[in-house]
Short mmCIF file of C-alpha atoms in Angstrom, two decimals:
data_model
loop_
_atom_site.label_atom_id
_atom_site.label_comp_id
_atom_site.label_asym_id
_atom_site.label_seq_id
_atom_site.Cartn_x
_atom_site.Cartn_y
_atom_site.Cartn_z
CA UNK X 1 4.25 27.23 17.38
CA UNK X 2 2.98 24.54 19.86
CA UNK X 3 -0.20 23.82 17.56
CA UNK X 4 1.32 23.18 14.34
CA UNK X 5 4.52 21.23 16.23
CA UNK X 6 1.39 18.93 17.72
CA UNK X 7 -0.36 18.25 14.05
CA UNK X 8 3.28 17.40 12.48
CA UNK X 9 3.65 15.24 15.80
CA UNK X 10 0.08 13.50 15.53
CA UNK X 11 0.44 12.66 11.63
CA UNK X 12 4.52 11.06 12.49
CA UNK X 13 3.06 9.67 14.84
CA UNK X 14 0.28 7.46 12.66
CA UNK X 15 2.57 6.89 9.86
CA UNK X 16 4.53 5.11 12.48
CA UNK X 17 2.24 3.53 14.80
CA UNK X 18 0.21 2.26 11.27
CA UNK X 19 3.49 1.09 9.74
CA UNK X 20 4.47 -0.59 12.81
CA UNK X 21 1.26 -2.26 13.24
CA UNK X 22 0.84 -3.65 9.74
CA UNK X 23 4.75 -4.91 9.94
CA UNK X 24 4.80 -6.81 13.25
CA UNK X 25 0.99 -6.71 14.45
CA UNK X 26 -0.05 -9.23 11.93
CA UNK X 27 -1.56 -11.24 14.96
CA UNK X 28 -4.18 -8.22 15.27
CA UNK X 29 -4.60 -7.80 11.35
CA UNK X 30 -5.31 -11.76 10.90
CA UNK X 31 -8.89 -11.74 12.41
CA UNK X 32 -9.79 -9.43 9.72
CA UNK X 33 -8.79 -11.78 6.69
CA UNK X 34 -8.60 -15.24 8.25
CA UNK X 35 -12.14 -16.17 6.82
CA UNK X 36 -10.70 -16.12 3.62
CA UNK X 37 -7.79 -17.83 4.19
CA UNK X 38 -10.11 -20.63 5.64
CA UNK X 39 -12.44 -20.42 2.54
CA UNK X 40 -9.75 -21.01 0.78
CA UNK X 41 -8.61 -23.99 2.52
CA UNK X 42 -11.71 -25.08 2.31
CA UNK X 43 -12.27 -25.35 -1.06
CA UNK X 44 -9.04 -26.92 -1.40
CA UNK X 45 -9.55 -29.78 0.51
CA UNK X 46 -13.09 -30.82 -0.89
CA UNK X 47 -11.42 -30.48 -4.16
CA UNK X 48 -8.93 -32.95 -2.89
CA UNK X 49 -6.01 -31.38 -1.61
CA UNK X 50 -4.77 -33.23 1.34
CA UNK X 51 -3.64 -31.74 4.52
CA UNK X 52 -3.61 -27.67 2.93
CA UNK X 53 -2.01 -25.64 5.43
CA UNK X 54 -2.44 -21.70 5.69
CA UNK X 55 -1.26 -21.05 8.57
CA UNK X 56 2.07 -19.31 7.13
CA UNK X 57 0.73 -16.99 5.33
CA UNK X 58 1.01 -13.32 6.78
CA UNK X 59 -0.26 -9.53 5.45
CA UNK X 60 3.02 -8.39 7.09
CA UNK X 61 5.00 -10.15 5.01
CA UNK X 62 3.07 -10.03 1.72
CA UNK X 63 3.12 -5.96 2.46
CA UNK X 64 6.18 -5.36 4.66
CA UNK X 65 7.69 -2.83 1.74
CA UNK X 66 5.12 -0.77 2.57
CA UNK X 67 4.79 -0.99 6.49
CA UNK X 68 8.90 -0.31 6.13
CA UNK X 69 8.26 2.73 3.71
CA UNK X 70 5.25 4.07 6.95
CA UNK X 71 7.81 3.88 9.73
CA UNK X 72 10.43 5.50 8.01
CA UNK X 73 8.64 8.50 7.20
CA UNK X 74 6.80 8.56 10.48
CA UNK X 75 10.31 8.55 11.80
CA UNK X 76 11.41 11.19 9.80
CA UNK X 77 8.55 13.41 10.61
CA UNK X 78 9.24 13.19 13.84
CA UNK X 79 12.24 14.30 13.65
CA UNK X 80 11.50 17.43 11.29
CA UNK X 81 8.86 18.42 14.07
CA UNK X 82 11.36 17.63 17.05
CA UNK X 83 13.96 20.36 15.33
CA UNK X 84 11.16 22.70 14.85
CA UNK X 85 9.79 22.44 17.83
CA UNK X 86 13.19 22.71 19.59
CA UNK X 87 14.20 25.47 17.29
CA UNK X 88 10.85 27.52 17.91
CA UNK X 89 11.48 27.06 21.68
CA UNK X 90 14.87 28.28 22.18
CA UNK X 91 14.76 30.30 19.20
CA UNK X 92 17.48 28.78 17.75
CA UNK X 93 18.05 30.13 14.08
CA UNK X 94 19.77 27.45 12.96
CA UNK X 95 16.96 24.80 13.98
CA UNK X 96 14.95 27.03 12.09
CA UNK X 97 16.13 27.39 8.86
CA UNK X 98 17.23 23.59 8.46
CA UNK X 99 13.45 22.92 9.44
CA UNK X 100 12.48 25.02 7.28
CA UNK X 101 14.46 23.95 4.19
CA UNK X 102 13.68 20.36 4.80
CA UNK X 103 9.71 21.22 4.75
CA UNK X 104 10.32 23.20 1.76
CA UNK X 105 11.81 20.18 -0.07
CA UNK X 106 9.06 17.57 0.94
CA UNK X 107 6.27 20.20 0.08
CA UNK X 108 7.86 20.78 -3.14
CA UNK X 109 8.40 17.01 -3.63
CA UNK X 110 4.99 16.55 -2.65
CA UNK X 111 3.88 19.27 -5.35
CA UNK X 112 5.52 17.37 -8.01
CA UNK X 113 4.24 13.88 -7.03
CA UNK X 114 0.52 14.92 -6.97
CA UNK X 115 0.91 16.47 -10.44
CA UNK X 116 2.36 13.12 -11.97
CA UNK X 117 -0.52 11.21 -9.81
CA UNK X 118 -3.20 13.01 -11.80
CA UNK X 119 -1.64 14.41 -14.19
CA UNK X 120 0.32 11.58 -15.86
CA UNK X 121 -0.82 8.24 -13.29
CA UNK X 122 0.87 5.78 -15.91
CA UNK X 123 4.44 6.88 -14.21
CA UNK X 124 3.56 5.43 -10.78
CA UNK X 125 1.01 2.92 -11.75
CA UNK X 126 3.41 1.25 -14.54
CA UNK X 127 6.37 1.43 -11.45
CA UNK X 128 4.15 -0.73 -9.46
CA UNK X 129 2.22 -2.87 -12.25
CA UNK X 130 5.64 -4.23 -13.77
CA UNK X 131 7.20 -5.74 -11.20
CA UNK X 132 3.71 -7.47 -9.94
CA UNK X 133 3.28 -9.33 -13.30
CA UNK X 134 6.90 -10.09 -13.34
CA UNK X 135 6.48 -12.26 -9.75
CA UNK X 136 3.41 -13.82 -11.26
CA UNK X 137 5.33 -15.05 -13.76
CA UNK X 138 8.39 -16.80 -12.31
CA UNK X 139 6.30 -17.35 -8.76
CA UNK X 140 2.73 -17.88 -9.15
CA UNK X 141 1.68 -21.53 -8.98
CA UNK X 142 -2.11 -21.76 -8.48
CA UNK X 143 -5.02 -22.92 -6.22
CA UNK X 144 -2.73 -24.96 -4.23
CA UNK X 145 0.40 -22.90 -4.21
CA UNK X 146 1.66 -22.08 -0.89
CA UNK X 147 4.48 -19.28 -2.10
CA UNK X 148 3.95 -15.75 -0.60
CA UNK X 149 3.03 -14.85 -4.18
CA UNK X 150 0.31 -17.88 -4.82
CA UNK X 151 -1.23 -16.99 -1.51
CA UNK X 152 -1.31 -13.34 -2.05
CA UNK X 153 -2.97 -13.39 -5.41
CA UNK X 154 -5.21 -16.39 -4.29
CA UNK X 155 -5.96 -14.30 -1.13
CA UNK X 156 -6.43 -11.01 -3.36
CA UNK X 157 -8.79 -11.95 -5.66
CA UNK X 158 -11.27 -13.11 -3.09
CA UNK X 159 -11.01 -10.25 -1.10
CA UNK X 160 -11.15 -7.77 -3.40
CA UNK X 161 -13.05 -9.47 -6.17
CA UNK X 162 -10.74 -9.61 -8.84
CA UNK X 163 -8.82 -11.28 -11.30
CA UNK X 164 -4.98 -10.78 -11.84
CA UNK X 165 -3.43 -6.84 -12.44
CA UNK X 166 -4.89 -6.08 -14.80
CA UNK X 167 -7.19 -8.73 -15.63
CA UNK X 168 -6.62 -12.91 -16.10
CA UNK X 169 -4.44 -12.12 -18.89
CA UNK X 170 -1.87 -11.20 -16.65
CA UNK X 171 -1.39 -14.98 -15.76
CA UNK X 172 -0.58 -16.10 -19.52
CA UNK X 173 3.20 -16.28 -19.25
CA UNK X 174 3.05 -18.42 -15.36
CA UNK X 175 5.77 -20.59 -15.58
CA UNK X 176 5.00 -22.83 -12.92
CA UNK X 177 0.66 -22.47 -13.01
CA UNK X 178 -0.30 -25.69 -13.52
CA UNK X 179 -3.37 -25.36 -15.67
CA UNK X 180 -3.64 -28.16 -17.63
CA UNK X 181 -5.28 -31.05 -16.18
CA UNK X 182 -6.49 -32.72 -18.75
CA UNK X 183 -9.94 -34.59 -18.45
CA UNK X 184 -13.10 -34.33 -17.62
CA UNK X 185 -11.44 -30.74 -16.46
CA UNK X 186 -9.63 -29.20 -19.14
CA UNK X 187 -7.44 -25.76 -19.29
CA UNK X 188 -7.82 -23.35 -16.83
CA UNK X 189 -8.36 -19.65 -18.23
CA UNK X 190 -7.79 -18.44 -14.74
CA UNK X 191 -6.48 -19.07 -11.54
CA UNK X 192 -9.72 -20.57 -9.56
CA UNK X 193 -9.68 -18.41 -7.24
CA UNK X 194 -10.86 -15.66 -9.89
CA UNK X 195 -14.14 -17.59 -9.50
CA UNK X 196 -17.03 -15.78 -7.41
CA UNK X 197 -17.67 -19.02 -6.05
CA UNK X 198 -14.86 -20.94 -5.38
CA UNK X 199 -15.41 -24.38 -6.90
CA UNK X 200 -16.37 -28.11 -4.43
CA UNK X 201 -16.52 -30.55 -6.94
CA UNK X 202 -13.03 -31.86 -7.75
CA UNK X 203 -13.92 -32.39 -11.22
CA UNK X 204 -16.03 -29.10 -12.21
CA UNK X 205 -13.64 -26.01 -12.67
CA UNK X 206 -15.75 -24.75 -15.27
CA UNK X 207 -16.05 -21.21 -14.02
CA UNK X 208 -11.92 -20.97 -14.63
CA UNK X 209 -12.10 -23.61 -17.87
CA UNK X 210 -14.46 -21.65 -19.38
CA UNK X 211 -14.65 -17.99 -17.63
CA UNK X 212 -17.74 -15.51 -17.96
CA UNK X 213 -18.30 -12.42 -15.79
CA UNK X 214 -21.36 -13.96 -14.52
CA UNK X 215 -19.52 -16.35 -12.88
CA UNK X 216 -15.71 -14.79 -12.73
CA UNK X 217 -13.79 -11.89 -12.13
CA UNK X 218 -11.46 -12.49 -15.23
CA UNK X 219 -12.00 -8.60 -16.40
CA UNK X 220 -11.85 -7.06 -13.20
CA UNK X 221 -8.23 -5.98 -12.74
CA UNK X 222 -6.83 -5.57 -8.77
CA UNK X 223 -4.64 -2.68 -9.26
CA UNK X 224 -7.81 -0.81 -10.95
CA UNK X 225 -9.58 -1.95 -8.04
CA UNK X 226 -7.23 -0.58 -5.32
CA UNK X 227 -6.39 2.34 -7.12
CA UNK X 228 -9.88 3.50 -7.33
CA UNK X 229 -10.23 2.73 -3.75
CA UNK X 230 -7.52 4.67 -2.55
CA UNK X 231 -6.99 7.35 -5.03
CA UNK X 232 -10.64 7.40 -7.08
CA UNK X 233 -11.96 9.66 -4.78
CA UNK X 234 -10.47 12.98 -5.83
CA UNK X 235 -12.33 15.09 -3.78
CA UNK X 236 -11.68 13.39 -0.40
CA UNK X 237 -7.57 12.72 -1.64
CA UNK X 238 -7.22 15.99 -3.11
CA UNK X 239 -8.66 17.69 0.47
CA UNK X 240 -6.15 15.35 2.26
CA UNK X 241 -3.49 16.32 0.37
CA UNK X 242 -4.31 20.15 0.03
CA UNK X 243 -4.82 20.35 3.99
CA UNK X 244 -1.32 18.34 4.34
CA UNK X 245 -0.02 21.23 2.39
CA UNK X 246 -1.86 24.04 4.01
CA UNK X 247 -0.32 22.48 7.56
CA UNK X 248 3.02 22.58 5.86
CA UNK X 249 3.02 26.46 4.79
CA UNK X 250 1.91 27.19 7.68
CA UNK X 251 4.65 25.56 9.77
CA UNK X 252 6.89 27.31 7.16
CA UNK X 253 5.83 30.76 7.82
CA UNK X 254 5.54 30.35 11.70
CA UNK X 255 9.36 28.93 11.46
CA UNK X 256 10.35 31.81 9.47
CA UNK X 257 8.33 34.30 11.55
CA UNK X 258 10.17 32.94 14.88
CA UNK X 259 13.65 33.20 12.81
CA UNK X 260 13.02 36.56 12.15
CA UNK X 261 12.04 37.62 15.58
CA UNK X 262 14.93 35.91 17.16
CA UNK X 263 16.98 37.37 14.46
CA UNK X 264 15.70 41.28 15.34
CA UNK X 265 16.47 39.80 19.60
CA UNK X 266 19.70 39.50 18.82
CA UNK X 267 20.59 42.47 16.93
CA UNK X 268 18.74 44.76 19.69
CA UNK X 269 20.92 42.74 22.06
CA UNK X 270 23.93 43.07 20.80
CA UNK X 271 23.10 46.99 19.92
CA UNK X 272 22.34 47.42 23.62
#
């Protein structure tokens, strides 16, 4: 039982250390996407913007929810293994079964999810999608904005190329975007930092004023673009998953296994 106790450890284990680290080591994580952030700045001061400060944006924050969502399950890992481990040690049938049960339910769960994922993706993606727009529109104020939202979508469509959800559409109903700013400039289509090149002239915006995809992102959607990167590779996620699984069943029919053997102990004991 010690093998399959150490893989449920290892994989608790980087849930939690990987949640951890993206929630409080943000100091490690910002070498990794400070050149945008200084891009960014960049731009904004040649195009005029006075004194543009960065320096308070954080991943952490922008993607706590998640780093949250990590440690909890690492957490709870952990403790599944710990009673399986503990129970497989002393043979403790009670150990046993609950870990058992509770691997059962998150296999099962897990069974379920991966169906909707491929089988019907609009469920999650629509759960995720919806409430993104919805903070675009009440929070998202531009180039200049320095709102956890403004920063993350500015700092999201440099980094991974891209242009709003699911495309610059998605910035239509922005309360608080100011777009309009008159002339020589005009009406921005999209935010500027859906430009490939972020703009130095204060007075030519034209890749957001007047948007084509040799010059802007305005059709490339982020969600698409993370989704494929984290879930477009079926053959890699679907191996993940499936070995998951396998590591599962297996810890299922060694806990049973051991239940049953202590099971048959104790009746020769108490026969004897």
């Amino acid at each position: 039982m010690s093998t399959p106790c150490g893989i449920d450890t290892i994989l608790g284990l980087i849930f939690f250390v990987v949640g951890m680290l993206v929630r409080f080591g943000d100091s490690v994580l910002k070498q990794y996407y400070q050149p945008v952030l200084n891009s960014l700045e960049s731009s904004l001061n040649n195009s005029g913007y006075i004194n543009v400060d960065f320096s308070s944006f954080s991943l952490s924050d922008l993607v706590g929810g998640l780093a949250i969502f990590l440690i909890v399950f690492g957490v709870i890992l952990l403790i599944i293994t710990f009673l399986g481990c503990c129970g497989a040690c002393i043979k403790q049938q009670v150990l046993l079964v609950i870990y058992a049960i509770v691997v059962i339910v998150i296999l099962a769960g897990e069974l379920v999810f991966v169906g909707i994922l491929y089988g019907k993706p609009e469920l999650v993606q629509d759960q995720i999608k919806n409430p993104l727009k919805t903070a675009i529109n009440s929070d998202f104020m531009g180039f200049n904005g320095t709102n956890i939202v403004s920063l993350g979508w500015n700092f999201a469509h440099q980094q991974i190329k891209c242009c709003g959800v699911d495309g610059y559409n998605d910035f239509d109903n922005a309360t608080i975007w100011l777009r309009d700013y008159g002339a020589p400039i005009g009406t921005l289509q999209t935010p500027v930092t859906c430009c490939k090149t972020l703009p130095t002239d204060t007075t030519d915006y034209s890749c957001a004023t007047m948007p084509t995809a040799s010059t802007n992102y305005l059709n490339t959607g982020c969600f698409d673009e993370v989704w494929n990167l984290c879930m477009g590779n079926v053959a890699l996620v679907g191996g993940c998953i499936a070995g998951f699984g396998v590591i599962q069943l297996v810890l299922i029919i060694f806990a049973f296994a051991i239940f049953w053997d202590a099971r048959k102990n104790n009746k020769v004991g108490t026969d004897i």
